[in-house]
XYZ file of C-alpha atoms in Angstrom:
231
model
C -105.261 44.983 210.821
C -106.076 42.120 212.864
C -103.333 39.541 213.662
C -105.508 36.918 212.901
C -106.570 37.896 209.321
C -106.036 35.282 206.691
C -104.366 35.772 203.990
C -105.544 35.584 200.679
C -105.214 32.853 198.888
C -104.382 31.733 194.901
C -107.323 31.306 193.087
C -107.317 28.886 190.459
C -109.577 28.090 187.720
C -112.130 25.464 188.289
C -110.440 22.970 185.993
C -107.030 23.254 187.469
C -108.440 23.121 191.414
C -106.686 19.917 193.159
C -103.719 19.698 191.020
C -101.562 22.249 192.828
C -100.573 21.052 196.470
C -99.395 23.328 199.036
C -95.462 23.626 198.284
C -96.827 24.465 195.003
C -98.703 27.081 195.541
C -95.794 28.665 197.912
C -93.519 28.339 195.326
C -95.702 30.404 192.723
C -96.427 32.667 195.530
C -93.174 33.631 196.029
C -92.215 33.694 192.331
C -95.162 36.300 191.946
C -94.027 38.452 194.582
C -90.582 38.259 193.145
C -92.017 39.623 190.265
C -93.542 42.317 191.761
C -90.583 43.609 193.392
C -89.088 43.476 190.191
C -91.464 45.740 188.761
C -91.049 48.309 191.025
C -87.742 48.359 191.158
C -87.462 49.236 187.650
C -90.307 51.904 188.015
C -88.635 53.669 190.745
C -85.048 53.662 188.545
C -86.566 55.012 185.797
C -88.300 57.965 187.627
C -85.234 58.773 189.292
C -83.613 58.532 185.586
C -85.658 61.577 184.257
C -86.103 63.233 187.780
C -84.076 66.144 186.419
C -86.729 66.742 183.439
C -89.831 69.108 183.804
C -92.780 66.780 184.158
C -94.482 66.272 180.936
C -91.696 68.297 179.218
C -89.884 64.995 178.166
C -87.483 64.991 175.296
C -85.304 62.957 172.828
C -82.796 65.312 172.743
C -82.254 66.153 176.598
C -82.109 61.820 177.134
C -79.562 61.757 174.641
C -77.122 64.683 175.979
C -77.885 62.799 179.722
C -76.736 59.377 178.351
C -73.925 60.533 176.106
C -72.838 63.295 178.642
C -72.918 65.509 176.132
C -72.330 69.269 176.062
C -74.395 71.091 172.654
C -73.582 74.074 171.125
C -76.108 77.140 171.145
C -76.966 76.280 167.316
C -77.508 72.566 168.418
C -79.350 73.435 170.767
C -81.697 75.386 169.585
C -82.067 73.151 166.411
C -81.198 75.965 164.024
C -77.862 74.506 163.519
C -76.670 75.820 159.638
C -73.252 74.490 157.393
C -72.512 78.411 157.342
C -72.291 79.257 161.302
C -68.535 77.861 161.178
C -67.845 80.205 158.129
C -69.190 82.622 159.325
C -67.259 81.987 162.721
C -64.612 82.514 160.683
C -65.719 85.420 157.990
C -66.763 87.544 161.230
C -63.793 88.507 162.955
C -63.332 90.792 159.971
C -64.142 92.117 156.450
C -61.898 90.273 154.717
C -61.631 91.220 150.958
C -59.842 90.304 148.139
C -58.042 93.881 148.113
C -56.719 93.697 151.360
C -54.485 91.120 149.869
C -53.073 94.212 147.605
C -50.261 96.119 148.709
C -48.364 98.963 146.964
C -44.657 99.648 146.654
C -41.738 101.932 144.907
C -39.281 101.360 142.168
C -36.823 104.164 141.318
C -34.979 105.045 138.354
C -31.682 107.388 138.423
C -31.711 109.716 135.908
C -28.131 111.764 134.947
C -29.227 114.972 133.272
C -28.392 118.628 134.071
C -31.434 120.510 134.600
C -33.502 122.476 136.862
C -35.955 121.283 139.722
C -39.037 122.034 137.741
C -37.435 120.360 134.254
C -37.033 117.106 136.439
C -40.428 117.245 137.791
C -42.320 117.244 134.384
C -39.963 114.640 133.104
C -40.697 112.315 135.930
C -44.395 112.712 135.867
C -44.070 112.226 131.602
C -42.306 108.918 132.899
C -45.069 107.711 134.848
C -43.903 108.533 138.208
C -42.261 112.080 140.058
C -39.470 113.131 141.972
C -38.425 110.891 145.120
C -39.873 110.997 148.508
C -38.188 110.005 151.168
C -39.772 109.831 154.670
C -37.504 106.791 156.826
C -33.473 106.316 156.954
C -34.254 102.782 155.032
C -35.323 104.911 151.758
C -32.534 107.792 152.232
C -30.330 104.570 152.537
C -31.852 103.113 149.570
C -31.844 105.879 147.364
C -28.237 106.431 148.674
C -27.050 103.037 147.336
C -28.979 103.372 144.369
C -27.324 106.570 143.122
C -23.566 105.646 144.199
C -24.735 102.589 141.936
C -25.113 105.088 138.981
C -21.763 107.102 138.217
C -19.949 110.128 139.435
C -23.014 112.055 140.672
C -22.744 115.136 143.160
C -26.536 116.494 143.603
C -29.475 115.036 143.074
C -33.144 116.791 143.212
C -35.667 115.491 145.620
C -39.424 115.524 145.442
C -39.903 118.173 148.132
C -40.568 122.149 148.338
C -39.962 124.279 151.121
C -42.500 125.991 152.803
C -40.685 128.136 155.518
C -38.571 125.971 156.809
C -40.556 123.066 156.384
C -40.560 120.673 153.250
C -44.208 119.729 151.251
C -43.675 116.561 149.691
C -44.505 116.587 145.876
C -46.741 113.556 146.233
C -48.799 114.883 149.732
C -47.315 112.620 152.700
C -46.276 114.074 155.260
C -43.072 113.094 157.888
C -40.430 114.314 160.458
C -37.728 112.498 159.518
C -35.167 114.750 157.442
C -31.346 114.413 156.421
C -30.436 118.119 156.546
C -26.456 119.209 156.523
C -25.401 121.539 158.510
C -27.016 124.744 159.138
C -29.637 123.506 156.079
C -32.031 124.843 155.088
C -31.011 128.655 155.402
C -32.726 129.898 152.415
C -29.202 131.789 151.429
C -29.913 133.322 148.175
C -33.575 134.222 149.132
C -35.473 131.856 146.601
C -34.103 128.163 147.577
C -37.652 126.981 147.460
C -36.820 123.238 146.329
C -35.103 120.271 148.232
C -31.574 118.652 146.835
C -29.258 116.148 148.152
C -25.170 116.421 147.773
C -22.583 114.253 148.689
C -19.762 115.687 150.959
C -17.382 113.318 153.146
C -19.051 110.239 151.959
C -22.634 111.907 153.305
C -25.690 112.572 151.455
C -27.135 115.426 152.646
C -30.207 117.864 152.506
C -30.116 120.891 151.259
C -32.693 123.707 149.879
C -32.260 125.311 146.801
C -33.214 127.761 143.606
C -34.906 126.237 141.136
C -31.596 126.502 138.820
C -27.929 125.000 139.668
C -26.725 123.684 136.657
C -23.602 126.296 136.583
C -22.661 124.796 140.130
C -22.742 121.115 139.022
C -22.968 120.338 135.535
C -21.685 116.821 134.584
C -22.546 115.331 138.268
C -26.112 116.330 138.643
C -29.781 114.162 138.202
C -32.273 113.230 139.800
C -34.306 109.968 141.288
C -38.099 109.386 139.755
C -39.994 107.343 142.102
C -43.063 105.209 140.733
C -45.736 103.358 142.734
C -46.370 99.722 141.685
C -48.354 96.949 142.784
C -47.062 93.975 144.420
């Protein structure tokens, strides 16, 4: 460009020619170019503002999160965003029902009678229950307290049968734990096919049996019905 080149000038409208003198004219000039500046300025601020979006992908939501520095959830994000997804956050760690709430427990009932293993049996189950199982040291001490609770007794009958040397709980569960005396069971008189307990020393022991032993302990003999309630 030359040096020399004029620069152009304000041009007025006819009517307002001659009433603007020089320092005027600078004056509005400078204003102008003020302006100008001003304008682009704010142009290039706002295109760095929304340099980070995809051109011509502009949107309300993505200003917002940029202005508010804020941090959306996938729902939220995705505008799907239901009242159940915070139930369900909470429903889905696990089928909860109602009946999980339900649990089941024992109550036990002493009964002083002389009679054989298979008498007590039917009268338990006419009674709503059957003979006691016991498959931890916290029942055996249970039942323990519970029949030292209820007069002189010697023997009571237990819900078990022997199978070899193992016992088959009347009610199907199964279990290690035992209370056997000593050298129990034996199977002495060749048909002790059903479990007892006796007190010796202060002990309650097991002990396998006939089916009959009313001659051995009549007056101090019963046995425990155990019935399954809810709680």
């Amino acid at each position: 460009m030359e040096k020399n080149m004029k620069k152009p000038d304000i041009v007025f409208p006819k009517e307002l020619r001659g009433k603007f003198t020089d320092s005027d004219k600078k004056q509005m000039k400078t204003y102008l170019i003020g302006m100008l500046i001003g304008i682009v300025i704010m142009g290039a601020a706002l295109c760095n503002y929304y340099t980070g979006t995809d051109a011509g992908s502009f949107n309300e939501t993505e200003v917002y999160n940029k202005s508010e520095k804020a941090v959306l959830t996938d729902s939220a994000a995705t505008g799907n965003f239901d009242d159940q997804d915070e139930e369900n956050d909470y429903y889905d760690d696990g089928d909860w029902d109602e009946e999980d709430e339900t649990s089941f427990g024992s109550e036990y009932e002493v009964v002083i009678l002389d009679c054989t293993w298979e008498e007590a049996q039917v009268d338990a189950e006419n009674r709503g229950g059957h003979l006691v199982v016991i498959t931890s040291e916290e029942e055996q001490k249970e039942i323990e307290t519970l029949i030292e609770q209820n007069g002189n007794l010697h023997t009571i009958w237990l819900g078990g049968r022997m199978e070899g040397d193992k016992i088959k709980w009347i009610n199907g569960e199964e279990s290690s734990y035992t209370k056997w005396g000593p050298n129990e069971p034996n199977n002495e008189t060749g048909d002790e096919k059903y479990l007892d307990m006796y007190e010796k020393d202060g002990l309650w022991l097991w002990n396998d049996a006939p089916n009959d032993i009313k001659k051995y302990y009549s007056g101090r003999m019963g046995y425990v019905i155990e019935k399954e309630i809810e709680r």
